[in-house]
Amino acid sequence: MKLYPQFFTSCAAIDEFDWQRCFPSSQPFTQYNFISTLENTGCVSKQTGWQPCHLVLSDDSQQVVAIVILYIKSHSYGEYLFDWSWADAFYQHGIEYYPKIVSAIPFTPVTGARFGIVEEFAEYQDDILSQATQAINSLAKQIDAQTAQCLFLTQQHAEALADNDWLKRCDVQYHWFNRNYGDFSEFLAQLTARKRKSISKERQAVVDQGIQIRSFVGEQLTKDHWREFYRFYQATYMKRSGHQGYLTPAFFDALAQPTSGISKNSAIVFAYRDEKAVAAALFFYDNEQLYGRYWGAEQAFNNLHFELCYYQGIELCLKLGLSRFNAGAQGQHKLKRGFEPVYIYGSYQVYQPVFHRAISDFIAREHEQLERYTEQAKTELPFKKSQ
């Protein structure tokens, strides 16, 4: 099947109906509304180092068959699969590492579709991926990109890209799994006595500080909730990174609009002290999973981060009947709180042969270490031995 590639500098140039046919999953981050809101509110642009360059593949009748979410990047921020050492190696050899081509959801370390294929063409996946990578290779040559990367893609697509000479890389996240628990106490009952006591003590410490927790889900969220959350988000990024965060105030204002379609799959958990909001955590969810994305606090409270970002996330999973809770990137401390190590994937095309070999060797050594770490991490989980 012969396909015809076109690159678009905005998803506004792509029909929303075609986009949703390619990305029919309920996951919010690949939805047309989410990607377009990032663009329309100035979060992603050439100026921010995330220049949209989405790839659309059409057949002879001009029917859209597949879409690849794609950006031309001038840095490596907001990706969560780190390649800073690779960039340093290129520079040490007098080669510019940027621009690079990246297929990812900006600022979102969540596994999902990056190559969206219309369901009726799914049987041609291998051919479609091959033609998509050829188009990406041509773009790389045109803009003199040294690498093309696909981040947090599915394992299936990572393996398919490996058949097209892309390098498959793994890393670890920590996810909580709902094994049909009726409530939080049923989850705790599956842990060793020492771990149950530790978690209960952490949660009680929050109560003892005079803090009340309130959750707002979907249509319960108001414009004031979103604006309040942005205040915490901005303050925390400023304290940690010296900037106001990747997401603009306009992005949160847009989420607050019912027409965005995003708020209905969102939840914000606030912590109050003396009826004043002092911290908050933002979550998104779909039909199966909860995704913890951002948190912020105006002052430090003992164990409040664990309560808002982890334990309240578990409570939300149970309330909404979701099977998995992805609390975000990194965080080995999640292990003893019942979050289990899972692999996530990235795929890489490196166009300089010498660096392709060197990075391939690097990934192989990295994977050996990762396998050993993952097996060790499993021994640190708090579940009773029968689990």
Tab-separated table of C-alpha atoms in Angstrom, residues 210-212 272-277:
chain	number	residue	atom	x	y	z
A	210	GLY	CA	-4.894	20.139	60.936
A	211	ILE	CA	-5.167	19.429	57.226
A	212	GLN	CA	-8.394	18.427	55.467
A	272	TYR	CA	-6.885	22.813	53.257
A	273	ARG	CA	-5.757	24.214	56.573
A	274	ASP	CA	-8.076	26.580	58.425
A	275	GLU	CA	-10.274	26.560	55.294
A	276	LYS	CA	-7.424	27.881	53.150
A	277	ALA	CA	-5.995	25.799	50.291
